[in-house]
mmCIF file of N, CA and C in Angstrom:
data_model
loop_
_atom_site.group_PDB
_atom_site.id
_atom_site.type_symbol
_atom_site.label_atom_id
_atom_site.label_comp_id
_atom_site.label_asym_id
_atom_site.label_seq_id
_atom_site.Cartn_x
_atom_site.Cartn_y
_atom_site.Cartn_z
ATOM 1 N N MET A 679 137.847 0.680 -182.436
ATOM 2 C CA MET A 679 137.657 1.080 -183.816
ATOM 3 C C MET A 679 136.573 0.230 -184.486
ATOM 4 N N TYR A 680 136.617 -1.072 -184.222
ATOM 5 C CA TYR A 680 135.641 -1.979 -184.825
ATOM 6 C C TYR A 680 134.220 -1.571 -184.459
ATOM 7 N N GLU A 681 134.000 -1.271 -183.171
ATOM 8 C CA GLU A 681 132.645 -0.927 -182.729
ATOM 9 C C GLU A 681 132.142 0.354 -183.385
ATOM 10 N N PHE A 682 133.024 1.336 -183.556
ATOM 11 C CA PHE A 682 132.624 2.576 -184.216
ATOM 12 C C PHE A 682 132.202 2.295 -185.662
ATOM 13 N N ILE A 683 133.011 1.535 -186.389
ATOM 14 C CA ILE A 683 132.695 1.231 -187.791
ATOM 15 C C ILE A 683 131.404 0.430 -187.878
ATOM 16 N N GLN A 684 131.224 -0.506 -186.960
ATOM 17 C CA GLN A 684 130.014 -1.333 -186.962
ATOM 18 C C GLN A 684 128.774 -0.481 -186.700
ATOM 19 N N LYS A 685 128.850 0.424 -185.738
ATOM 20 C CA LYS A 685 127.720 1.307 -185.431
ATOM 21 C C LYS A 685 127.462 2.271 -186.596
ATOM 22 N N PHE A 686 128.528 2.775 -187.205
ATOM 23 C CA PHE A 686 128.387 3.683 -188.337
ATOM 24 C C PHE A 686 127.729 2.967 -189.517
ATOM 25 N N HIS A 687 128.160 1.733 -189.769
ATOM 26 C CA HIS A 687 127.579 0.930 -190.849
ATOM 27 C C HIS A 687 126.093 0.677 -190.587
ATOM 28 N N SER A 688 125.752 0.357 -189.372
ATOM 29 C CA SER A 688 124.348 0.115 -189.026
ATOM 30 C C SER A 688 123.527 1.396 -189.107
ATOM 31 N N GLY A 689 124.069 2.490 -188.618
ATOM 32 C CA GLY A 689 123.345 3.762 -188.649
ATOM 33 C C GLY A 689 123.178 4.293 -190.059
ATOM 34 N N TRP A 690 124.239 4.223 -190.850
ATOM 35 C CA TRP A 690 124.162 4.715 -192.227
ATOM 36 C C TRP A 690 123.186 3.877 -193.049
ATOM 37 N N ALA A 691 123.019 2.613 -192.665
ATOM 38 C CA ALA A 691 122.107 1.726 -193.398
ATOM 39 C C ALA A 691 120.687 2.296 -193.425
ATOM 40 N N TYR A 692 120.255 2.896 -192.334
ATOM 41 C CA TYR A 692 118.918 3.497 -192.300
ATOM 42 C C TYR A 692 118.801 4.606 -193.344
ATOM 43 N N LEU A 693 119.817 5.470 -193.391
ATOM 44 C CA LEU A 693 119.799 6.572 -194.354
ATOM 45 C C LEU A 693 119.888 6.039 -195.784
ATOM 46 N N ALA A 694 120.779 5.091 -196.030
ATOM 47 C CA ALA A 694 120.936 4.531 -197.376
ATOM 48 C C ALA A 694 119.640 3.859 -197.837
ATOM 49 N N LEU A 695 119.007 3.113 -196.951
ATOM 50 C CA LEU A 695 117.742 2.469 -197.307
ATOM 51 C C LEU A 695 116.649 3.501 -197.574
ATOM 52 N N LEU A 696 116.583 4.524 -196.759
ATOM 53 C CA LEU A 696 115.589 5.574 -196.962
ATOM 54 C C LEU A 696 115.786 6.248 -198.324
ATOM 55 N N LEU A 697 117.026 6.601 -198.636
ATOM 56 C CA LEU A 697 117.311 7.239 -199.921
ATOM 57 C C LEU A 697 116.958 6.323 -201.091
ATOM 58 N N LEU A 698 117.267 5.036 -200.950
ATOM 59 C CA LEU A 698 116.971 4.082 -202.017
ATOM 60 C C LEU A 698 115.467 3.865 -202.171
ATOM 61 N N VAL A 699 114.751 3.758 -201.061
ATOM 62 C CA VAL A 699 113.299 3.597 -201.116
ATOM 63 C C VAL A 699 112.656 4.820 -201.778
ATOM 64 N N VAL A 700 113.108 6.009 -201.410
ATOM 65 C CA VAL A 700 112.571 7.230 -202.019
ATOM 66 C C VAL A 700 112.842 7.233 -203.524
ATOM 67 N N ALA A 701 114.038 6.812 -203.938
ATOM 68 C CA ALA A 701 114.372 6.772 -205.362
ATOM 69 C C ALA A 701 113.496 5.770 -206.113
ATOM 70 N N VAL A 702 113.260 4.612 -205.509
ATOM 71 C CA VAL A 702 112.432 3.586 -206.155
ATOM 72 C C VAL A 702 110.979 4.053 -206.240
ATOM 73 N N VAL A 703 110.448 4.584 -205.155
ATOM 74 C CA VAL A 703 109.069 5.077 -205.159
ATOM 75 C C VAL A 703 108.920 6.210 -206.177
ATOM 76 N N ASN A 704 109.885 7.126 -206.202
ATOM 77 C CA ASN A 704 109.846 8.227 -207.166
ATOM 78 C C ASN A 704 109.844 7.696 -208.601
ATOM 79 N N ALA A 705 110.640 6.675 -208.866
ATOM 80 C CA ALA A 705 110.697 6.105 -210.216
ATOM 81 C C ALA A 705 109.368 5.455 -210.591
ATOM 82 N N PHE A 706 108.784 4.696 -209.659
ATOM 83 C CA PHE A 706 107.491 4.059 -209.939
ATOM 84 C C PHE A 706 106.382 5.097 -210.141
ATOM 85 N N VAL A 707 106.379 6.128 -209.308
ATOM 86 C CA VAL A 707 105.362 7.183 -209.439
ATOM 87 C C VAL A 707 105.542 7.914 -210.770
ATOM 88 N N GLY A 708 106.776 8.238 -211.112
ATOM 89 C CA GLY A 708 107.039 8.918 -212.378
ATOM 90 C C GLY A 708 106.638 8.081 -213.572
ATOM 91 N N LEU A 709 106.892 6.781 -213.486
ATOM 92 C CA LEU A 709 106.526 5.875 -214.573
ATOM 93 C C LEU A 709 105.011 5.740 -214.684
ATOM 94 N N ALA A 710 104.352 5.551 -213.552
ATOM 95 C CA ALA A 710 102.905 5.345 -213.557
ATOM 96 C C ALA A 710 102.133 6.596 -213.982
ATOM 97 N N SER A 711 102.626 7.749 -213.583
ATOM 98 C CA SER A 711 101.900 8.983 -213.898
ATOM 99 C C SER A 711 102.384 9.653 -215.185
ATOM 100 N N LYS A 712 103.340 9.010 -215.833
ATOM 101 C CA LYS A 712 103.872 9.517 -217.112
ATOM 102 C C LYS A 712 104.384 10.956 -216.998
ATOM 103 N N GLN A 713 105.072 11.226 -215.886
ATOM 104 C CA GLN A 713 105.646 12.553 -215.663
ATOM 105 C C GLN A 713 106.867 12.759 -216.552
ATOM 106 N N GLU A 714 107.256 14.012 -216.655
ATOM 107 C CA GLU A 714 108.495 14.367 -217.337
ATOM 108 C C GLU A 714 109.648 14.143 -216.354
ATOM 109 N N PHE A 715 110.737 13.538 -216.810
ATOM 110 C CA PHE A 715 111.910 13.309 -215.973
ATOM 111 C C PHE A 715 112.645 14.636 -215.818
ATOM 112 N N THR A 716 112.773 15.089 -214.562
ATOM 113 C CA THR A 716 113.352 16.406 -214.302
ATOM 114 C C THR A 716 114.655 16.293 -213.518
ATOM 115 N N ALA A 717 115.260 17.442 -213.275
ATOM 116 C CA ALA A 717 116.486 17.491 -212.478
ATOM 117 C C ALA A 717 116.232 16.966 -211.061
ATOM 118 N N LYS A 718 115.029 17.196 -210.542
ATOM 119 C CA LYS A 718 114.675 16.684 -209.210
ATOM 120 C C LYS A 718 114.733 15.155 -209.187
ATOM 121 N N ASP A 719 114.207 14.524 -210.214
ATOM 122 C CA ASP A 719 114.221 13.066 -210.302
ATOM 123 C C ASP A 719 115.656 12.540 -210.393
ATOM 124 N N ARG A 720 116.490 13.248 -211.158
ATOM 125 C CA ARG A 720 117.890 12.866 -211.289
ATOM 126 C C ARG A 720 118.605 12.976 -209.944
ATOM 127 N N LYS A 721 118.312 14.034 -209.193
ATOM 128 C CA LYS A 721 118.951 14.220 -207.889
ATOM 129 C C LYS A 721 118.508 13.144 -206.902
ATOM 130 N N ILE A 722 117.243 12.797 -206.925
ATOM 131 C CA ILE A 722 116.742 11.738 -206.045
ATOM 132 C C ILE A 722 117.468 10.430 -206.352
ATOM 133 N N ALA A 723 117.621 10.127 -207.632
ATOM 134 C CA ALA A 723 118.302 8.888 -208.025
ATOM 135 C C ALA A 723 119.774 8.909 -207.637
ATOM 136 N N ILE A 724 120.445 10.041 -207.803
ATOM 137 C CA ILE A 724 121.868 10.081 -207.481
ATOM 138 C C ILE A 724 122.092 10.012 -205.969
ATOM 139 N N PHE A 725 121.170 10.566 -205.181
ATOM 140 C CA PHE A 725 121.293 10.439 -203.727
ATOM 141 C C PHE A 725 121.148 8.972 -203.309
ATOM 142 N N GLY A 726 120.256 8.247 -203.963
ATOM 143 C CA GLY A 726 120.146 6.810 -203.705
ATOM 144 C C GLY A 726 121.424 6.083 -204.056
ATOM 145 N N LEU A 727 122.020 6.454 -205.180
ATOM 146 C CA LEU A 727 123.286 5.861 -205.615
ATOM 147 C C LEU A 727 124.411 6.176 -204.628
ATOM 148 N N ILE A 728 124.523 7.433 -204.241
ATOM 149 C CA ILE A 728 125.582 7.851 -203.313
ATOM 150 C C ILE A 728 125.410 7.176 -201.957
ATOM 151 N N GLY A 729 124.172 7.118 -201.473
ATOM 152 C CA GLY A 729 123.921 6.475 -200.178
ATOM 153 C C GLY A 729 124.334 5.019 -200.166
ATOM 154 N N THR A 730 124.003 4.292 -201.230
ATOM 155 C CA THR A 730 124.354 2.869 -201.271
ATOM 156 C C THR A 730 125.847 2.664 -201.486
ATOM 157 N N HIS A 731 126.485 3.516 -202.267
ATOM 158 C CA HIS A 731 127.927 3.381 -202.473
ATOM 159 C C HIS A 731 128.698 3.680 -201.190
ATOM 160 N N THR A 732 128.245 4.674 -200.461
ATOM 161 C CA THR A 732 128.880 4.977 -199.175
ATOM 162 C C THR A 732 128.724 3.794 -198.219
ATOM 163 N N GLN A 733 127.534 3.217 -198.189
ATOM 164 C CA GLN A 733 127.283 2.051 -197.339
ATOM 165 C C GLN A 733 128.192 0.887 -197.745
ATOM 166 N N LEU A 734 128.396 0.710 -199.035
ATOM 167 C CA LEU A 734 129.277 -0.350 -199.515
ATOM 168 C C LEU A 734 130.706 -0.131 -199.031
ATOM 169 N N LEU A 735 131.208 1.082 -199.128
ATOM 170 C CA LEU A 735 132.574 1.360 -198.685
ATOM 171 C C LEU A 735 132.737 1.111 -197.182
ATOM 172 N N ILE A 736 131.785 1.569 -196.409
ATOM 173 C CA ILE A 736 131.835 1.336 -194.963
ATOM 174 C C ILE A 736 131.760 -0.167 -194.690
ATOM 175 N N GLY A 737 130.888 -0.857 -195.405
ATOM 176 C CA GLY A 737 130.729 -2.299 -195.232
ATOM 177 C C GLY A 737 131.978 -3.079 -195.597
ATOM 178 N N LEU A 738 132.674 -2.659 -196.642
ATOM 179 C CA LEU A 738 133.909 -3.354 -197.023
ATOM 180 C C LEU A 738 134.984 -3.201 -195.951
ATOM 181 N N ILE A 739 135.078 -2.001 -195.389
ATOM 182 C CA ILE A 739 136.026 -1.802 -194.281
ATOM 183 C C ILE A 739 135.636 -2.694 -193.114
ATOM 184 N N LEU A 740 134.363 -2.688 -192.771
ATOM 185 C CA LEU A 740 133.871 -3.504 -191.660
ATOM 186 C C LEU A 740 134.118 -4.992 -191.909
ATOM 187 N N TYR A 741 133.940 -5.423 -193.133
ATOM 188 C CA TYR A 741 134.102 -6.836 -193.485
ATOM 189 C C TYR A 741 135.488 -7.352 -193.106
ATOM 190 N N PHE A 742 136.506 -6.516 -193.276
ATOM 191 C CA PHE A 742 137.866 -6.968 -193.008
ATOM 192 C C PHE A 742 138.321 -6.746 -191.573
ATOM 193 N N VAL A 743 137.567 -5.997 -190.767
ATOM 194 C CA VAL A 743 137.949 -5.811 -189.362
ATOM 195 C C VAL A 743 137.007 -6.539 -188.404
ATOM 196 N N SER A 744 135.889 -7.027 -188.910
ATOM 197 C CA SER A 744 134.880 -7.662 -188.070
ATOM 198 C C SER A 744 135.169 -9.147 -187.856
ATOM 199 N N PRO A 745 134.896 -9.651 -186.651
ATOM 200 C CA PRO A 745 135.016 -11.099 -186.430
ATOM 201 C C PRO A 745 133.908 -11.877 -187.150
ATOM 202 N N LEU A 746 132.887 -11.186 -187.627
ATOM 203 C CA LEU A 746 131.797 -11.840 -188.352
ATOM 204 C C LEU A 746 131.986 -11.774 -189.866
ATOM 205 N N GLY A 747 133.073 -11.172 -190.319
ATOM 206 C CA GLY A 747 133.292 -10.976 -191.743
ATOM 207 C C GLY A 747 134.251 -11.981 -192.344
ATOM 208 N N PHE A 748 135.318 -11.469 -192.921
ATOM 209 C CA PHE A 748 136.264 -12.287 -193.683
ATOM 210 C C PHE A 748 136.854 -13.422 -192.861
ATOM 211 N N THR A 749 137.122 -13.173 -191.576
ATOM 212 C CA THR A 749 137.731 -14.214 -190.743
ATOM 213 C C THR A 749 136.794 -15.397 -190.507
ATOM 214 N N SER A 750 135.498 -15.194 -190.700
ATOM 215 C CA SER A 750 134.519 -16.271 -190.516
ATOM 216 C C SER A 750 134.159 -16.976 -191.819
ATOM 217 N N LEU A 751 134.719 -16.517 -192.916
ATOM 218 C CA LEU A 751 134.418 -17.118 -194.210
ATOM 219 C C LEU A 751 134.831 -18.593 -194.190
ATOM 220 N N GLY A 752 133.956 -19.439 -194.620
ATOM 221 C CA GLY A 752 134.232 -20.878 -194.627
ATOM 222 C C GLY A 752 133.445 -21.633 -193.581
ATOM 223 N N GLN A 753 132.824 -20.942 -192.657
ATOM 224 C CA GLN A 753 132.021 -21.591 -191.621
ATOM 225 C C GLN A 753 130.563 -21.594 -192.071
ATOM 226 N N MET A 754 130.320 -22.365 -193.098
ATOM 227 C CA MET A 754 129.013 -22.345 -193.754
ATOM 228 C C MET A 754 127.926 -23.078 -192.978
ATOM 229 N N SER A 755 128.290 -23.891 -192.016
ATOM 230 C CA SER A 755 127.258 -24.620 -191.267
ATOM 231 C C SER A 755 126.527 -23.718 -190.274
ATOM 232 N N ASP A 756 127.151 -22.620 -189.867
ATOM 233 C CA ASP A 756 126.524 -21.663 -188.959
ATOM 234 C C ASP A 756 125.769 -20.637 -189.800
ATOM 235 N N LYS A 757 124.454 -20.629 -189.663
ATOM 236 C CA LYS A 757 123.590 -19.781 -190.497
ATOM 237 C C LYS A 757 123.950 -18.289 -190.380
ATOM 238 N N MET A 758 124.191 -17.800 -189.174
ATOM 239 C CA MET A 758 124.496 -16.383 -188.970
ATOM 240 C C MET A 758 125.869 -16.027 -189.539
ATOM 241 N N LEU A 759 126.854 -16.874 -189.339
ATOM 242 C CA LEU A 759 128.183 -16.594 -189.893
ATOM 243 C C LEU A 759 128.167 -16.649 -191.418
ATOM 244 N N ARG A 760 127.390 -17.566 -191.984
ATOM 245 C CA ARG A 760 127.273 -17.637 -193.437
ATOM 246 C C ARG A 760 126.636 -16.361 -193.982
ATOM 247 N N LEU A 761 125.626 -15.856 -193.273
ATOM 248 C CA LEU A 761 124.962 -14.623 -193.696
ATOM 249 C C LEU A 761 125.929 -13.446 -193.668
ATOM 250 N N THR A 762 126.653 -13.273 -192.555
ATOM 251 C CA THR A 762 127.509 -12.093 -192.408
ATOM 252 C C THR A 762 128.827 -12.199 -193.167
ATOM 253 N N SER A 763 129.322 -13.400 -193.382
ATOM 254 C CA SER A 763 130.616 -13.524 -194.051
ATOM 255 C C SER A 763 130.513 -13.752 -195.553
ATOM 256 N N LEU A 764 129.361 -14.225 -196.046
ATOM 257 C CA LEU A 764 129.242 -14.522 -197.465
ATOM 258 C C LEU A 764 128.005 -13.890 -198.113
ATOM 259 N N GLU A 765 126.824 -14.258 -197.617
ATOM 260 C CA GLU A 765 125.590 -13.860 -198.290
ATOM 261 C C GLU A 765 125.376 -12.348 -198.289
ATOM 262 N N HIS A 766 125.488 -11.717 -197.130
ATOM 263 C CA HIS A 766 125.249 -10.274 -197.018
ATOM 264 C C HIS A 766 126.200 -9.473 -197.917
ATOM 265 N N PRO A 767 127.512 -9.697 -197.823
ATOM 266 C CA PRO A 767 128.395 -8.905 -198.688
ATOM 267 C C PRO A 767 128.213 -9.206 -200.177
ATOM 268 N N LEU A 768 128.094 -10.463 -200.536
ATOM 269 C CA LEU A 768 127.995 -10.829 -201.944
ATOM 270 C C LEU A 768 126.711 -10.296 -202.585
ATOM 271 N N ILE A 769 125.588 -10.528 -201.942
ATOM 272 C CA ILE A 769 124.302 -10.084 -202.493
ATOM 273 C C ILE A 769 124.238 -8.554 -202.537
ATOM 274 N N ASN A 770 124.783 -7.886 -201.533
ATOM 275 C CA ASN A 770 124.749 -6.422 -201.537
ATOM 276 C C ASN A 770 125.679 -5.829 -202.593
ATOM 277 N N ILE A 771 126.788 -6.479 -202.873
ATOM 278 C CA ILE A 771 127.653 -6.027 -203.970
ATOM 279 C C ILE A 771 126.913 -6.178 -205.301
ATOM 280 N N ILE A 772 126.212 -7.286 -205.470
ATOM 281 C CA ILE A 772 125.407 -7.491 -206.679
ATOM 282 C C ILE A 772 124.316 -6.415 -206.769
ATOM 283 N N ALA A 773 123.641 -6.150 -205.640
ATOM 284 C CA ALA A 773 122.570 -5.148 -205.617
ATOM 285 C C ALA A 773 123.095 -3.768 -205.983
ATOM 286 N N ILE A 774 124.216 -3.379 -205.422
ATOM 287 C CA ILE A 774 124.764 -2.047 -205.690
ATOM 288 C C ILE A 774 125.298 -1.973 -207.119
ATOM 289 N N THR A 775 125.759 -3.089 -207.649
ATOM 290 C CA THR A 775 126.149 -3.136 -209.057
ATOM 291 C C THR A 775 124.933 -2.884 -209.952
ATOM 292 N N LEU A 776 123.806 -3.505 -209.619
ATOM 293 C CA LEU A 776 122.575 -3.270 -210.386
ATOM 294 C C LEU A 776 122.152 -1.802 -210.316
ATOM 295 N N ILE A 777 122.231 -1.223 -209.135
ATOM 296 C CA ILE A 777 121.871 0.187 -208.964
ATOM 297 C C ILE A 777 122.794 1.062 -209.817
ATOM 298 N N THR A 778 124.069 0.755 -209.817
ATOM 299 C CA THR A 778 125.038 1.509 -210.611
ATOM 300 C C THR A 778 124.768 1.364 -212.105
ATOM 301 N N ILE A 779 124.421 0.150 -212.530
ATOM 302 C CA ILE A 779 124.072 -0.077 -213.935
ATOM 303 C C ILE A 779 122.842 0.750 -214.307
ATOM 304 N N GLY A 780 121.847 0.772 -213.424
ATOM 305 C CA GLY A 780 120.654 1.582 -213.669
ATOM 306 C C GLY A 780 120.997 3.052 -213.840
ATOM 307 N N TRP A 781 121.884 3.559 -212.982
ATOM 308 C CA TRP A 781 122.296 4.956 -213.094
ATOM 309 C C TRP A 781 123.002 5.201 -214.424
ATOM 310 N N SER A 782 123.911 4.308 -214.790
ATOM 311 C CA SER A 782 124.665 4.471 -216.038
ATOM 312 C C SER A 782 123.766 4.381 -217.267
ATOM 313 N N LYS A 783 122.835 3.436 -217.249
ATOM 314 C CA LYS A 783 121.948 3.254 -218.400
ATOM 315 C C LYS A 783 121.034 4.463 -218.617
ATOM 316 N N HIS A 784 120.597 5.091 -217.525
ATOM 317 C CA HIS A 784 119.642 6.202 -217.681
ATOM 318 C C HIS A 784 120.248 7.374 -218.451
ATOM 319 N N LYS A 785 121.564 7.527 -218.375
ATOM 320 C CA LYS A 785 122.222 8.658 -219.025
ATOM 321 C C LYS A 785 122.131 8.585 -220.551
ATOM 322 N N LYS A 786 121.997 7.384 -221.078
ATOM 323 C CA LYS A 786 121.946 7.196 -222.528
ATOM 324 C C LYS A 786 120.517 7.257 -223.072
ATOM 325 N N LEU A 787 119.553 7.262 -222.187
ATOM 326 C CA LEU A 787 118.155 7.225 -222.602
ATOM 327 C C LEU A 787 117.631 8.630 -222.856
ATOM 328 N N THR A 788 116.665 8.726 -223.743
ATOM 329 C CA THR A 788 116.160 10.051 -224.120
ATOM 330 C C THR A 788 114.751 10.341 -223.631
ATOM 331 N N THR A 789 113.927 9.307 -223.440
ATOM 332 C CA THR A 789 112.552 9.570 -223.015
ATOM 333 C C THR A 789 112.418 9.454 -221.498
ATOM 334 N N SER A 790 111.504 10.213 -220.955
ATOM 335 C CA SER A 790 111.245 10.171 -219.515
ATOM 336 C C SER A 790 110.769 8.787 -219.091
ATOM 337 N N GLU A 791 109.895 8.202 -219.899
ATOM 338 C CA GLU A 791 109.369 6.887 -219.564
ATOM 339 C C GLU A 791 110.486 5.852 -219.453
ATOM 340 N N SER A 792 111.418 5.859 -220.385
ATOM 341 C CA SER A 792 112.499 4.874 -220.343
ATOM 342 C C SER A 792 113.433 5.115 -219.160
ATOM 343 N N LYS A 793 113.636 6.365 -218.780
ATOM 344 C CA LYS A 793 114.475 6.671 -217.620
ATOM 345 C C LYS A 793 113.808 6.168 -216.333
ATOM 346 N N PHE A 794 112.538 6.492 -216.156
ATOM 347 C CA PHE A 794 111.823 6.022 -214.970
ATOM 348 C C PHE A 794 111.757 4.498 -214.933
ATOM 349 N N LYS A 795 111.556 3.887 -216.094
ATOM 350 C CA LYS A 795 111.476 2.428 -216.164
ATOM 351 C C LYS A 795 112.820 1.797 -215.779
ATOM 352 N N THR A 796 113.907 2.369 -216.264
ATOM 353 C CA THR A 796 115.243 1.862 -215.932
ATOM 354 C C THR A 796 115.501 1.968 -214.435
ATOM 355 N N PHE A 797 115.178 3.115 -213.841
ATOM 356 C CA PHE A 797 115.362 3.265 -212.396
ATOM 357 C C PHE A 797 114.449 2.321 -211.628
ATOM 358 N N SER A 798 113.217 2.166 -212.083
ATOM 359 C CA SER A 798 112.281 1.265 -211.409
ATOM 360 C C SER A 798 112.826 -0.156 -211.373
ATOM 361 N N ILE A 799 113.333 -0.613 -212.494
ATOM 362 C CA ILE A 799 113.816 -1.990 -212.585
ATOM 363 C C ILE A 799 115.116 -2.180 -211.804
ATOM 364 N N PHE A 800 116.143 -1.397 -212.113
ATOM 365 C CA PHE A 800 117.460 -1.632 -211.534
ATOM 366 C C PHE A 800 117.529 -1.233 -210.058
ATOM 367 N N TYR A 801 117.002 -0.078 -209.712
ATOM 368 C CA TYR A 801 116.996 0.331 -208.311
ATOM 369 C C TYR A 801 116.040 -0.570 -207.511
ATOM 370 N N GLY A 802 114.911 -0.940 -208.116
ATOM 371 C CA GLY A 802 113.962 -1.818 -207.435
ATOM 372 C C GLY A 802 114.552 -3.187 -207.141
ATOM 373 N N LEU A 803 115.218 -3.780 -208.134
ATOM 374 C CA LEU A 803 115.877 -5.075 -207.899
ATOM 375 C C LEU A 803 116.975 -4.951 -206.850
ATOM 376 N N GLY A 804 117.735 -3.870 -206.925
ATOM 377 C CA GLY A 804 118.776 -3.641 -205.926
ATOM 378 C C GLY A 804 118.198 -3.543 -204.524
ATOM 379 N N LEU A 805 117.110 -2.809 -204.386
ATOM 380 C CA LEU A 805 116.452 -2.677 -203.080
ATOM 381 C C LEU A 805 115.965 -4.028 -202.563
ATOM 382 N N LEU A 806 115.332 -4.807 -203.421
ATOM 383 C CA LEU A 806 114.855 -6.137 -203.001
ATOM 384 C C LEU A 806 116.003 -7.036 -202.547
ATOM 385 N N LEU A 807 117.098 -7.019 -203.286
ATOM 386 C CA LEU A 807 118.251 -7.832 -202.891
ATOM 387 C C LEU A 807 118.829 -7.371 -201.552
ATOM 388 N N ILE A 808 118.944 -6.069 -201.385
ATOM 389 C CA ILE A 808 119.479 -5.547 -200.115
ATOM 390 C C ILE A 808 118.578 -5.950 -198.950
ATOM 391 N N LEU A 809 117.284 -5.771 -199.117
ATOM 392 C CA LEU A 809 116.349 -6.133 -198.039
ATOM 393 C C LEU A 809 116.379 -7.624 -197.735
ATOM 394 N N SER A 810 116.672 -8.444 -198.732
ATOM 395 C CA SER A 810 116.684 -9.895 -198.520
ATOM 396 C C SER A 810 117.877 -10.368 -197.701
ATOM 397 N N ARG A 811 118.936 -9.587 -197.624
ATOM 398 C CA ARG A 811 120.147 -10.041 -196.941
ATOM 399 C C ARG A 811 120.600 -9.132 -195.803
ATOM 400 N N ILE A 812 119.712 -8.324 -195.289
ATOM 401 C CA ILE A 812 120.047 -7.553 -194.091
ATOM 402 C C ILE A 812 120.001 -8.504 -192.900
ATOM 403 N N PRO A 813 121.040 -8.489 -192.072
ATOM 404 C CA PRO A 813 120.999 -9.335 -190.868
ATOM 405 C C PRO A 813 120.091 -8.695 -189.811
ATOM 406 N N TRP A 814 118.783 -8.896 -189.966
ATOM 407 C CA TRP A 814 117.794 -8.223 -189.126
ATOM 408 C C TRP A 814 118.001 -8.491 -187.650
ATOM 409 N N SER A 815 118.454 -9.687 -187.295
ATOM 410 C CA SER A 815 118.644 -10.020 -185.873
ATOM 411 C C SER A 815 119.741 -9.174 -185.244
ATOM 412 N N LEU A 816 120.710 -8.724 -186.031
ATOM 413 C CA LEU A 816 121.760 -7.853 -185.502
ATOM 414 C C LEU A 816 121.291 -6.415 -185.392
ATOM 415 N N TRP A 817 120.292 -6.024 -186.187
ATOM 416 C CA TRP A 817 119.768 -4.668 -186.150
ATOM 417 C C TRP A 817 118.951 -4.410 -184.886
ATOM 418 N N PHE A 818 118.274 -5.422 -184.411
ATOM 419 C CA PHE A 818 117.340 -5.223 -183.295
ATOM 420 C C PHE A 818 117.806 -5.934 -182.040
ATOM 421 N N LYS A 819 119.084 -5.792 -181.736
ATOM 422 C CA LYS A 819 119.635 -6.393 -180.519
ATOM 423 C C LYS A 819 119.298 -5.562 -179.307
#
């Protein structure tokens, strides 16, 4: 069971990252070109939100069944165990919280520019945080 969840978490990560990158690029392009915020832009942003939330749920399950997760918490001298048991989950929860805040804030905004700007900032920061704490060495084994 552990191996299936671990492979699913790793595989879904590609899709979640792709959706998030597309949402961030779309927000920057919309902001830079002063486009009108449309239903297409909203759908792109919500797919990024859904992809990251799904990844979070899979990751939380994995965290509690993995030997590199909760059971390794406290072994801070080992760089890889610290990354997988503390840094990766904590930073990614913060990142997905930022993405969620960006989604929530956009609903109250009225101008296209402010919506694109909100997505650019919150989704962009979330993407940077996620990329900073991916255990790359485990991805390319």
